[in-house]
């Protein structure tokens, strides 16, 4: 057990991950930031040296089932094994859209078929200021999502609550085991 984890072990809570044994983690707020997004959604965790949790895993607190996180980064050193966690703050539905035709003529409407529901997701609204500093954001991006790797493709519809979004970009290399997805408001009927 690392000396840092041992020093804080009285604050450790038990977390579960599907297919793995429960483990103790010390979860804290990330740094001294005053950013609302970081304060509410991003955490740092201390883990035991022999942890089986890995990048892309979904970990859930056994004392508070609303505390669910993606493990987005993990590193070990001689002092500690640390992970960066993003809070799962919504669930999404993925739909495929096909053009509707009558007698071979496009009706102007789309037929929606649900592919997956209740997919855990970390969502973040995209602001104008973010677009100014992040050259990788597309002009029409309204949200960035972090979701487990699945069958989502460009132009799929993602539903968040009653709102429809169109998948405009998928980064499959930024986070191991996860897709970073950019979406815009979907005006297709």
Short mmCIF file of C-alpha atoms in Angstrom, two decimals:
data_model
loop_
_atom_site.label_atom_id
_atom_site.label_comp_id
_atom_site.label_asym_id
_atom_site.label_seq_id
_atom_site.Cartn_x
_atom_site.Cartn_y
_atom_site.Cartn_z
CA UNK A 1 0.00 0.00 0.00
CA UNK A 2 1.43 3.38 -0.96
CA UNK A 3 2.33 5.76 1.83
CA UNK A 4 -0.02 8.45 0.48
CA UNK A 5 -3.04 6.12 0.33
CA UNK A 6 -2.22 4.84 3.82
CA UNK A 7 -2.09 8.41 5.17
CA UNK A 8 -5.64 9.10 3.93
CA UNK A 9 -7.18 5.64 4.25
CA UNK A 10 -9.64 6.73 6.96
CA UNK A 11 -11.37 8.83 4.25
CA UNK A 12 -11.54 5.93 1.79
CA UNK A 13 -14.89 4.67 0.52
CA UNK A 14 -15.74 1.43 -1.23
CA UNK A 15 -16.39 1.66 -4.99
CA UNK A 16 -17.69 -1.01 -7.35
CA UNK A 17 -16.99 -1.67 -11.01
CA UNK A 18 -18.83 -4.25 -13.13
CA UNK A 19 -16.72 -7.38 -13.55
CA UNK A 20 -14.17 -6.38 -10.91
CA UNK A 21 -13.89 -6.64 -7.15
CA UNK A 22 -14.91 -3.67 -5.01
CA UNK A 23 -12.02 -1.39 -4.06
CA UNK A 24 -11.29 1.40 -1.62
CA UNK A 25 -10.66 4.87 -3.10
CA UNK A 26 -10.04 8.26 -1.55
CA UNK A 27 -11.94 10.69 -3.78
CA UNK A 28 -11.27 14.42 -3.56
CA UNK A 29 -12.02 17.55 -5.54
CA UNK A 30 -9.42 18.31 -8.19
CA UNK A 31 -6.94 21.01 -7.18
CA UNK A 32 -7.77 24.55 -6.12
CA UNK A 33 -9.92 25.40 -9.10
CA UNK A 34 -12.92 27.69 -8.84
CA UNK A 35 -14.41 26.47 -12.12
CA UNK A 36 -17.98 25.30 -11.53
CA UNK A 37 -17.55 22.45 -14.01
CA UNK A 38 -14.40 21.16 -12.32
CA UNK A 39 -15.80 21.59 -8.80
CA UNK A 40 -18.97 19.67 -9.64
CA UNK A 41 -17.71 17.00 -12.03
CA UNK A 42 -13.97 16.32 -11.91
CA UNK A 43 -12.32 14.41 -9.09
CA UNK A 44 -8.94 12.95 -8.19
CA UNK A 45 -8.74 9.55 -6.53
CA UNK A 46 -6.06 7.77 -4.56
CA UNK A 47 -6.07 4.01 -5.11
CA UNK A 48 -4.22 1.05 -3.70
CA UNK A 49 -1.11 0.06 -5.66
CA UNK A 50 -2.67 -3.25 -6.75
CA UNK A 51 -5.87 -1.66 -8.08
CA UNK A 52 -7.67 -3.43 -10.90
CA UNK A 53 -9.60 -0.29 -11.90
CA UNK A 54 -8.43 0.99 -15.28
CA UNK A 55 -9.10 3.74 -17.81
CA UNK A 56 -12.61 3.61 -19.26
CA UNK A 57 -14.09 1.86 -16.21
CA UNK A 58 -17.27 3.10 -14.57
CA UNK A 59 -16.92 3.16 -10.79
CA UNK A 60 -19.84 3.62 -8.39
CA UNK A 61 -19.74 4.51 -4.70
CA UNK A 62 -21.34 1.82 -2.56
CA UNK A 63 -22.35 4.44 0.02
CA UNK A 64 -23.97 6.78 -2.55
CA UNK A 65 -25.16 5.15 -5.80
CA UNK A 66 -25.50 8.62 -7.40
CA UNK A 67 -21.72 8.97 -7.23
CA UNK A 68 -20.72 7.36 -10.55
CA UNK A 69 -17.54 8.24 -12.40
CA UNK A 70 -15.57 7.39 -15.52
CA UNK A 71 -11.91 6.61 -14.84
CA UNK A 72 -10.28 8.79 -17.50
CA UNK A 73 -6.63 8.61 -16.46
CA UNK A 74 -4.56 6.55 -14.06
CA UNK A 75 -0.91 6.72 -13.13
CA UNK A 76 1.30 5.05 -10.57
CA UNK A 77 4.43 6.38 -8.92
CA UNK A 78 6.51 5.34 -5.93
CA UNK A 79 4.35 7.55 -3.69
CA UNK A 80 0.83 6.83 -4.95
CA UNK A 81 -1.52 5.45 -7.56
CA UNK A 82 -3.83 8.24 -8.69
CA UNK A 83 -6.76 8.45 -11.06
CA UNK A 84 -8.69 11.30 -12.61
CA UNK A 85 -12.46 10.79 -12.56
CA UNK A 86 -15.28 12.48 -14.49
CA UNK A 87 -18.74 12.37 -12.92
CA UNK A 88 -21.45 10.63 -14.94
CA UNK A 89 -24.02 13.41 -14.96
CA UNK A 90 -26.62 12.11 -17.42
CA UNK A 91 -27.75 9.15 -19.49
CA UNK A 92 -28.25 9.29 -23.24
CA UNK A 93 -30.15 7.44 -25.94
CA UNK A 94 -28.57 6.78 -29.34
CA UNK A 95 -30.82 6.65 -32.43
CA UNK A 96 -30.23 6.00 -36.12
CA UNK A 97 -32.15 8.18 -38.58
CA UNK A 98 -33.14 7.19 -42.08
CA UNK A 99 -34.88 9.35 -44.64
CA UNK A 100 -38.60 8.73 -44.99
CA UNK A 101 -39.84 8.04 -48.52
CA UNK A 102 -43.30 7.74 -50.03
CA UNK A 103 -43.43 6.35 -53.59
CA UNK A 104 -39.69 6.95 -53.91
CA UNK A 105 -39.94 10.65 -52.94
CA UNK A 106 -38.26 11.98 -49.78
CA UNK A 107 -40.99 13.25 -47.46
CA UNK A 108 -38.75 15.72 -45.66
CA UNK A 109 -39.06 13.66 -42.49
CA UNK A 110 -36.78 11.11 -40.89
CA UNK A 111 -37.58 7.75 -39.35
CA UNK A 112 -35.95 7.28 -35.96
CA UNK A 113 -34.83 3.87 -34.64
CA UNK A 114 -33.52 3.58 -31.08
CA UNK A 115 -30.20 1.71 -30.94
CA UNK A 116 -29.19 2.04 -27.26
CA UNK A 117 -30.72 3.57 -24.15
CA UNK A 118 -29.47 4.58 -20.70
CA UNK A 119 -25.86 4.98 -21.82
CA UNK A 120 -23.86 6.64 -19.02
CA UNK A 121 -22.47 10.01 -20.08
CA UNK A 122 -20.48 12.99 -18.88
CA UNK A 123 -21.86 16.02 -20.71
CA UNK A 124 -20.53 19.54 -20.83
CA UNK A 125 -22.07 22.56 -22.51
CA UNK A 126 -19.78 24.28 -25.00
CA UNK A 127 -19.45 28.03 -24.63
CA UNK A 128 -18.19 30.66 -27.05
CA UNK A 129 -15.14 31.14 -24.85
CA UNK A 130 -14.31 27.41 -25.14
CA UNK A 131 -14.47 27.67 -28.94
CA UNK A 132 -12.08 30.61 -28.80
CA UNK A 133 -9.41 28.59 -26.98
CA UNK A 134 -10.01 25.06 -28.33
CA UNK A 135 -9.26 24.85 -32.04
CA UNK A 136 -10.62 21.29 -32.11
CA UNK A 137 -14.19 22.36 -31.42
CA UNK A 138 -16.43 22.52 -34.46
CA UNK A 139 -18.33 25.78 -35.01
CA UNK A 140 -21.78 24.29 -34.42
CA UNK A 141 -20.83 22.15 -31.39
CA UNK A 142 -23.18 22.76 -28.48
CA UNK A 143 -22.07 19.93 -26.15
CA UNK A 144 -19.11 17.64 -25.57
CA UNK A 145 -19.89 14.16 -24.34
CA UNK A 146 -17.80 11.39 -22.86
CA UNK A 147 -19.39 7.95 -23.33
CA UNK A 148 -18.26 4.32 -23.29
CA UNK A 149 -17.13 3.06 -26.70
CA UNK A 150 -20.13 1.72 -28.61
CA UNK A 151 -21.71 1.70 -32.08
CA UNK A 152 -22.35 5.47 -32.35
CA UNK A 153 -21.39 7.00 -35.73
CA UNK A 154 -21.46 10.44 -37.33
CA UNK A 155 -24.96 11.84 -37.96
CA UNK A 156 -26.58 9.60 -35.34
CA UNK A 157 -29.09 11.30 -33.07
CA UNK A 158 -28.34 11.50 -29.36
CA UNK A 159 -31.19 12.24 -27.00
CA UNK A 160 -30.53 13.90 -23.67
CA UNK A 161 -33.83 14.20 -21.87
CA UNK A 162 -36.22 15.71 -24.41
CA UNK A 163 -33.48 17.39 -26.45
CA UNK A 164 -32.13 16.02 -29.74
CA UNK A 165 -28.51 16.37 -30.81
CA UNK A 166 -26.64 15.33 -33.96
CA UNK A 167 -23.25 13.62 -33.71
CA UNK A 168 -20.76 15.80 -35.58
CA UNK A 169 -17.39 14.45 -34.37
CA UNK A 170 -16.11 11.35 -32.57
CA UNK A 171 -12.63 11.17 -31.03
CA UNK A 172 -11.78 7.57 -30.22
CA UNK A 173 -8.19 8.15 -29.11
CA UNK A 174 -8.43 10.86 -26.44
CA UNK A 175 -9.58 8.61 -23.59
CA UNK A 176 -8.87 4.88 -23.39
CA UNK A 177 -12.14 2.93 -23.49
CA UNK A 178 -14.24 6.05 -24.08
CA UNK A 179 -15.46 8.19 -26.98
CA UNK A 180 -15.26 11.97 -26.78
CA UNK A 181 -18.20 13.12 -28.88
CA UNK A 182 -19.15 16.58 -30.15
CA UNK A 183 -22.83 17.20 -30.87
CA UNK A 184 -24.88 20.03 -32.30
CA UNK A 185 -28.58 20.77 -31.97
CA UNK A 186 -30.45 18.33 -34.25
CA UNK A 187 -33.11 20.12 -36.30
CA UNK A 188 -34.03 17.09 -38.38
CA UNK A 189 -37.72 16.26 -38.07
#
